[in-house]
Amino acid sequence: MRFNWNIIKLFVLIICITGLYAFSNKRNAERAVHGITVRFVGAENLYLTEVMVNKLLIQNYGGLRNVPKEKLVLNTIEKVIETNEMVKSAQVYLTINGELTSKIVQRQPIGRIEGNSKFYLDEEGKRMPLSENHSARVPIITGKITGKSLEDVYVILKHINEDDFLRKNVIGIHIEDDEKYQLKFRLENFVVNLGDVEDLDKKFNNFKAFYAKATKDKTLEDYQIVSLEFNNQVVCTKI
């Protein structure tokens, strides 16, 4: 009887690979968490800290060090981290060395509301609590705070953040009683009456053209109010 040694070798190889795979899976499942690392993605200013994240995990899990990998539910840990109001999203994974790593994207404020209650407006137009760790340098929103006015303010803030000149110079937005808006600038004494949120691109382009000319003529200090409310015009009130 002749044996086909190639078939036998293949059969033995399959058994060895299967055994190694099963052994590897068993060792991998038994691997415990040796350390926890928190990384903040793309964040220069930290509105929450690594200590705060670890405290949140301890409150929910009583600590994750030395917990076997098979007992970890990474999606659940991500959702726990995302319950923090400063967190936009979280990604959690376990490294080969047993390091539990959390990559966290923070919410980014674009305006600060100073009314009966104080909070940030974030990049998605949602309310975001103030942080004890860092104060964002964003325009201050004052005046008559309502649901509708906050929607309008969000639209204005988006335009401001998309323009380098406006982002560097606008420090405040005041909401008037008739839901019209007034801008305050960092270095100038005048205020800008924006009116409503219609035709913002045209209004801001007109203002920048006025600003460039007034800067060249050295007349910026002569004005008290600059109004953009009227159709395609810049109307100025002198001091």
mmCIF file of C-alpha atoms in Angstrom:
data_model
loop_
_atom_site.group_PDB
_atom_site.id
_atom_site.type_symbol
_atom_site.label_atom_id
_atom_site.label_comp_id
_atom_site.label_asym_id
_atom_site.label_seq_id
_atom_site.Cartn_x
_atom_site.Cartn_y
_atom_site.Cartn_z
ATOM 1 C CA MET A 1 0.000 0.000 0.000
ATOM 2 C CA ARG A 2 1.465 3.289 -1.055
ATOM 3 C CA PHE A 3 1.030 6.453 1.022
ATOM 4 C CA ASN A 4 0.609 9.903 -0.407
ATOM 5 C CA TRP A 5 3.072 11.721 1.823
ATOM 6 C CA ASN A 6 1.991 15.124 0.522
ATOM 7 C CA ILE A 7 -1.559 14.581 1.789
ATOM 8 C CA ILE A 8 -0.260 13.385 5.152
ATOM 9 C CA LYS A 9 2.045 16.411 5.455
ATOM 10 C CA LEU A 10 -0.828 18.742 4.587
ATOM 11 C CA PHE A 11 -3.053 17.044 7.168
ATOM 12 C CA VAL A 12 -0.396 17.387 9.892
ATOM 13 C CA LEU A 13 0.179 21.025 8.933
ATOM 14 C CA ILE A 14 -3.538 21.797 9.235
ATOM 15 C CA ILE A 15 -3.637 20.169 12.692
ATOM 16 C CA CYS A 16 -0.616 22.223 13.830
ATOM 17 C CA ILE A 17 -2.039 25.498 12.536
ATOM 18 C CA THR A 18 -5.420 24.796 14.135
ATOM 19 C CA GLY A 19 -3.727 23.971 17.449
ATOM 20 C CA LEU A 20 -1.597 27.120 17.367
ATOM 21 C CA TYR A 21 -4.635 29.249 16.477
ATOM 22 C CA ALA A 22 -6.653 27.778 19.355
ATOM 23 C CA PHE A 23 -3.732 28.267 21.760
ATOM 24 C CA SER A 24 -3.254 31.850 20.577
ATOM 25 C CA ASN A 25 -6.950 32.625 21.007
ATOM 26 C CA LYS A 26 -6.936 31.163 24.508
ATOM 27 C CA ARG A 27 -3.855 33.182 25.515
ATOM 28 C CA ASN A 28 -5.322 36.302 23.928
ATOM 29 C CA ALA A 29 -8.630 35.917 25.766
ATOM 30 C CA GLU A 30 -6.809 35.429 29.062
ATOM 31 C CA ARG A 31 -4.664 38.539 28.554
ATOM 32 C CA ALA A 32 -5.475 41.147 31.199
ATOM 33 C CA VAL A 33 -5.380 44.927 31.070
ATOM 34 C CA HIS A 34 -1.948 46.076 32.263
ATOM 35 C CA GLY A 35 -2.441 49.822 31.872
ATOM 36 C CA ILE A 36 -4.812 52.530 30.684
ATOM 37 C CA THR A 37 -3.874 55.324 28.267
ATOM 38 C CA VAL A 38 -6.056 58.320 27.384
ATOM 39 C CA ARG A 39 -5.283 60.285 24.228
ATOM 40 C CA PHE A 40 -7.038 63.450 23.110
ATOM 41 C CA VAL A 41 -7.213 63.671 19.327
ATOM 42 C CA GLY A 42 -6.631 67.035 17.672
ATOM 43 C CA ALA A 43 -7.165 68.979 20.911
ATOM 44 C CA GLU A 44 -4.917 71.832 21.970
ATOM 45 C CA ASN A 45 -7.184 72.909 24.818
ATOM 46 C CA LEU A 46 -8.374 70.243 27.218
ATOM 47 C CA TYR A 47 -11.873 70.763 28.599
ATOM 48 C CA LEU A 48 -11.593 67.424 30.387
ATOM 49 C CA THR A 49 -8.493 65.611 31.629
ATOM 50 C CA GLU A 50 -7.096 62.097 31.734
ATOM 51 C CA VAL A 51 -7.873 62.044 35.464
ATOM 52 C CA MET A 52 -11.534 62.837 34.751
ATOM 53 C CA VAL A 53 -11.769 60.035 32.171
ATOM 54 C CA ASN A 54 -10.165 57.502 34.526
ATOM 55 C CA LYS A 55 -12.511 58.587 37.313
ATOM 56 C CA LEU A 56 -15.481 58.018 35.005
ATOM 57 C CA LEU A 57 -14.248 54.498 34.211
ATOM 58 C CA ILE A 58 -13.664 53.718 37.900
ATOM 59 C CA GLN A 59 -17.182 54.898 38.769
ATOM 60 C CA ASN A 60 -18.647 52.504 36.192
ATOM 61 C CA TYR A 61 -16.248 49.567 36.380
ATOM 62 C CA GLY A 62 -14.393 49.908 39.663
ATOM 63 C CA GLY A 63 -11.105 49.945 37.778
ATOM 64 C CA LEU A 64 -10.074 48.046 34.641
ATOM 65 C CA ARG A 65 -6.513 47.019 35.466
ATOM 66 C CA ASN A 66 -5.953 43.246 35.480
ATOM 67 C CA VAL A 67 -9.421 42.624 34.002
ATOM 68 C CA PRO A 68 -9.226 39.736 31.460
ATOM 69 C CA LYS A 69 -9.757 40.791 27.848
ATOM 70 C CA GLU A 70 -12.667 38.386 27.428
ATOM 71 C CA LYS A 71 -14.630 40.358 30.022
ATOM 72 C CA LEU A 72 -14.162 43.688 28.255
ATOM 73 C CA VAL A 73 -16.923 45.088 26.061
ATOM 74 C CA LEU A 74 -15.142 47.888 24.244
ATOM 75 C CA ASN A 75 -18.289 49.386 22.684
ATOM 76 C CA THR A 76 -19.813 49.752 26.136
ATOM 77 C CA ILE A 77 -16.684 51.458 27.474
ATOM 78 C CA GLU A 78 -16.828 53.907 24.548
ATOM 79 C CA LYS A 79 -20.448 54.745 25.344
ATOM 80 C CA VAL A 80 -19.561 55.328 29.006
ATOM 81 C CA ILE A 81 -16.832 57.807 28.037
ATOM 82 C CA GLU A 82 -19.216 59.540 25.625
ATOM 83 C CA THR A 83 -21.624 60.224 28.497
ATOM 84 C CA ASN A 84 -19.240 63.015 29.523
ATOM 85 C CA GLU A 85 -20.674 66.249 28.106
ATOM 86 C CA MET A 86 -17.240 67.380 26.925
ATOM 87 C CA VAL A 87 -16.781 64.317 24.686
ATOM 88 C CA LYS A 88 -17.817 64.261 21.043
ATOM 89 C CA SER A 89 -16.676 60.687 20.336
ATOM 90 C CA ALA A 90 -14.469 57.977 21.819
ATOM 91 C CA GLN A 91 -12.629 54.992 20.375
ATOM 92 C CA VAL A 92 -11.385 52.290 22.757
ATOM 93 C CA TYR A 93 -9.084 49.378 21.889
ATOM 94 C CA LEU A 94 -6.656 46.983 23.570
ATOM 95 C CA THR A 95 -3.065 46.865 22.314
ATOM 96 C CA ILE A 96 -0.965 43.717 21.977
ATOM 97 C CA ASN A 97 0.830 44.683 25.185
ATOM 98 C CA GLY A 98 -2.429 44.773 27.126
ATOM 99 C CA GLU A 99 -2.735 48.566 27.183
ATOM 100 C CA LEU A 100 -6.334 49.793 27.133
ATOM 101 C CA THR A 101 -6.222 52.923 24.977
ATOM 102 C CA SER A 102 -8.961 55.531 24.669
ATOM 103 C CA LYS A 103 -8.826 58.016 21.793
ATOM 104 C CA ILE A 104 -11.124 60.914 22.594
ATOM 105 C CA VAL A 105 -12.377 63.735 20.390
ATOM 106 C CA GLN A 106 -13.615 66.669 22.456
ATOM 107 C CA ARG A 107 -16.512 68.930 21.591
ATOM 108 C CA GLN A 108 -15.326 72.335 20.416
ATOM 109 C CA PRO A 109 -17.057 75.538 21.611
ATOM 110 C CA ILE A 110 -17.531 78.406 19.142
ATOM 111 C CA GLY A 111 -19.427 80.836 21.396
ATOM 112 C CA ARG A 112 -20.049 81.437 25.100
ATOM 113 C CA ILE A 113 -23.552 82.293 26.308
ATOM 114 C CA GLU A 114 -23.729 84.790 29.173
ATOM 115 C CA GLY A 115 -27.380 84.863 30.234
ATOM 116 C CA ASN A 116 -29.400 83.559 33.166
ATOM 117 C CA SER A 117 -27.548 80.314 32.554
ATOM 118 C CA LYS A 118 -24.006 80.170 31.238
ATOM 119 C CA PHE A 119 -22.804 77.614 28.704
ATOM 120 C CA TYR A 120 -20.963 77.189 25.425
ATOM 121 C CA LEU A 121 -22.463 76.711 21.989
ATOM 122 C CA ASP A 122 -20.449 74.000 20.245
ATOM 123 C CA GLU A 123 -19.524 73.490 16.583
ATOM 124 C CA GLU A 124 -22.771 71.582 15.991
ATOM 125 C CA GLY A 125 -24.955 74.263 17.570
ATOM 126 C CA LYS A 126 -25.552 72.240 20.746
ATOM 127 C CA ARG A 127 -25.252 73.380 24.346
ATOM 128 C CA MET A 128 -21.982 72.486 26.024
ATOM 129 C CA PRO A 129 -21.217 73.084 29.723
ATOM 130 C CA LEU A 130 -18.410 75.355 30.849
ATOM 131 C CA SER A 131 -15.195 73.643 31.886
ATOM 132 C CA GLU A 132 -13.277 74.058 35.143
ATOM 133 C CA ASN A 133 -10.055 73.179 33.311
ATOM 134 C CA HIS A 134 -10.020 75.636 30.436
ATOM 135 C CA SER A 135 -11.870 78.755 29.338
ATOM 136 C CA ALA A 136 -12.324 78.982 25.570
ATOM 137 C CA ARG A 137 -11.457 82.223 23.788
ATOM 138 C CA VAL A 138 -14.652 82.527 21.790
ATOM 139 C CA PRO A 139 -17.165 85.358 21.190
ATOM 140 C CA ILE A 140 -19.353 86.200 24.198
ATOM 141 C CA ILE A 141 -23.108 86.090 23.515
ATOM 142 C CA THR A 142 -25.269 88.511 25.507
ATOM 143 C CA GLY A 143 -28.775 89.963 25.358
ATOM 144 C CA LYS A 144 -32.135 88.257 24.847
ATOM 145 C CA ILE A 145 -31.365 84.541 24.795
ATOM 146 C CA THR A 146 -34.121 82.436 23.194
ATOM 147 C CA GLY A 147 -34.242 79.226 21.191
ATOM 148 C CA LYS A 148 -34.669 81.186 17.948
ATOM 149 C CA SER A 149 -31.915 83.690 18.743
ATOM 150 C CA LEU A 150 -29.489 80.862 19.562
ATOM 151 C CA GLU A 151 -30.229 79.290 16.163
ATOM 152 C CA ASP A 152 -29.433 82.644 14.524
ATOM 153 C CA VAL A 153 -26.304 83.113 16.649
ATOM 154 C CA TYR A 154 -25.077 79.692 15.552
ATOM 155 C CA VAL A 155 -25.453 80.731 11.908
ATOM 156 C CA ILE A 156 -23.504 83.950 12.577
ATOM 157 C CA LEU A 157 -20.772 82.089 14.492
ATOM 158 C CA LYS A 158 -20.334 79.622 11.629
ATOM 159 C CA HIS A 159 -19.738 82.523 9.234
ATOM 160 C CA ILE A 160 -17.292 84.098 11.688
ATOM 161 C CA ASN A 161 -15.298 80.885 12.117
ATOM 162 C CA GLU A 162 -15.042 80.365 8.366
ATOM 163 C CA ASP A 163 -13.438 83.796 7.895
ATOM 164 C CA ASP A 164 -9.927 84.437 9.230
ATOM 165 C CA PHE A 165 -10.438 88.207 9.655
ATOM 166 C CA LEU A 166 -13.746 87.872 11.509
ATOM 167 C CA ARG A 167 -12.517 84.987 13.663
ATOM 168 C CA LYS A 168 -9.572 87.065 14.898
ATOM 169 C CA ASN A 169 -11.534 90.259 15.501
ATOM 170 C CA VAL A 170 -15.125 89.538 16.599
ATOM 171 C CA ILE A 171 -15.273 89.132 20.386
ATOM 172 C CA GLY A 172 -18.991 89.411 21.068
ATOM 173 C CA ILE A 173 -22.530 89.183 19.712
ATOM 174 C CA HIS A 174 -25.350 91.072 21.411
ATOM 175 C CA ILE A 175 -28.933 89.940 20.796
ATOM 176 C CA GLU A 176 -31.412 92.815 20.689
ATOM 177 C CA ASP A 177 -35.088 92.506 21.624
ATOM 178 C CA ASP A 178 -36.305 92.267 18.021
ATOM 179 C CA GLU A 179 -33.908 89.383 17.267
ATOM 180 C CA LYS A 180 -31.414 91.603 15.526
ATOM 181 C CA TYR A 181 -27.740 91.220 16.189
ATOM 182 C CA GLN A 182 -24.862 93.505 17.039
ATOM 183 C CA LEU A 183 -21.170 92.602 16.736
ATOM 184 C CA LYS A 184 -18.381 93.794 19.020
ATOM 185 C CA PHE A 185 -14.794 93.938 17.792
ATOM 186 C CA ARG A 186 -11.531 93.362 19.642
ATOM 187 C CA LEU A 187 -9.678 96.601 18.859
ATOM 188 C CA GLU A 188 -12.355 98.997 17.612
ATOM 189 C CA ASN A 189 -14.643 101.313 19.587
ATOM 190 C CA PHE A 190 -17.565 101.053 17.181
ATOM 191 C CA VAL A 191 -20.228 98.343 17.135
ATOM 192 C CA VAL A 192 -21.612 96.718 14.007
ATOM 193 C CA ASN A 193 -25.386 96.471 13.625
ATOM 194 C CA LEU A 194 -25.787 93.286 11.646
ATOM 195 C CA GLY A 195 -29.592 93.201 11.579
ATOM 196 C CA ASP A 196 -31.024 89.743 10.926
ATOM 197 C CA VAL A 197 -29.183 86.731 9.524
ATOM 198 C CA GLU A 198 -30.258 87.220 5.912
ATOM 199 C CA ASP A 199 -27.524 87.748 3.272
ATOM 200 C CA LEU A 200 -24.679 87.347 5.763
ATOM 201 C CA ASP A 201 -22.077 86.743 3.064
ATOM 202 C CA LYS A 202 -22.962 90.014 1.353
ATOM 203 C CA LYS A 203 -23.084 91.926 4.641
ATOM 204 C CA PHE A 204 -19.689 90.677 5.796
ATOM 205 C CA ASN A 205 -18.089 91.316 2.398
ATOM 206 C CA ASN A 206 -19.424 94.870 2.452
ATOM 207 C CA PHE A 207 -18.100 95.363 5.970
ATOM 208 C CA LYS A 208 -14.624 94.081 5.100
ATOM 209 C CA ALA A 209 -14.480 96.408 2.103
ATOM 210 C CA PHE A 210 -15.480 99.332 4.361
ATOM 211 C CA TYR A 211 -12.949 98.290 7.015
ATOM 212 C CA ALA A 212 -10.099 98.080 4.503
ATOM 213 C CA LYS A 213 -10.867 101.550 3.124
ATOM 214 C CA ALA A 214 -11.354 103.127 6.564
ATOM 215 C CA THR A 215 -8.086 101.578 7.742
ATOM 216 C CA LYS A 216 -6.285 103.004 4.732
ATOM 217 C CA ASP A 217 -7.878 106.436 5.336
ATOM 218 C CA LYS A 218 -7.172 106.163 9.084
ATOM 219 C CA THR A 219 -10.811 107.005 9.905
ATOM 220 C CA LEU A 220 -11.857 103.932 11.940
ATOM 221 C CA GLU A 221 -11.746 105.919 15.190
ATOM 222 C CA ASP A 222 -14.301 108.400 13.795
ATOM 223 C CA TYR A 223 -17.172 105.913 13.892
ATOM 224 C CA GLN A 224 -19.494 104.898 16.707
ATOM 225 C CA ILE A 225 -21.909 102.629 14.840
ATOM 226 C CA VAL A 226 -21.497 100.768 11.559
ATOM 227 C CA SER A 227 -24.790 99.433 10.224
ATOM 228 C CA LEU A 228 -25.126 96.594 7.704
ATOM 229 C CA GLU A 229 -28.905 96.368 8.013
ATOM 230 C CA PHE A 230 -29.712 98.218 4.818
ATOM 231 C CA ASN A 231 -29.684 96.561 1.421
ATOM 232 C CA ASN A 232 -26.122 96.336 0.091
ATOM 233 C CA GLN A 233 -25.022 99.420 2.042
ATOM 234 C CA VAL A 234 -22.738 100.293 4.917
ATOM 235 C CA VAL A 235 -24.223 103.187 6.920
ATOM 236 C CA CYS A 236 -21.941 104.765 9.541
ATOM 237 C CA THR A 237 -22.678 107.004 12.508
ATOM 238 C CA LYS A 238 -19.792 109.200 13.587
ATOM 239 C CA ILE A 239 -18.891 109.936 17.175
#
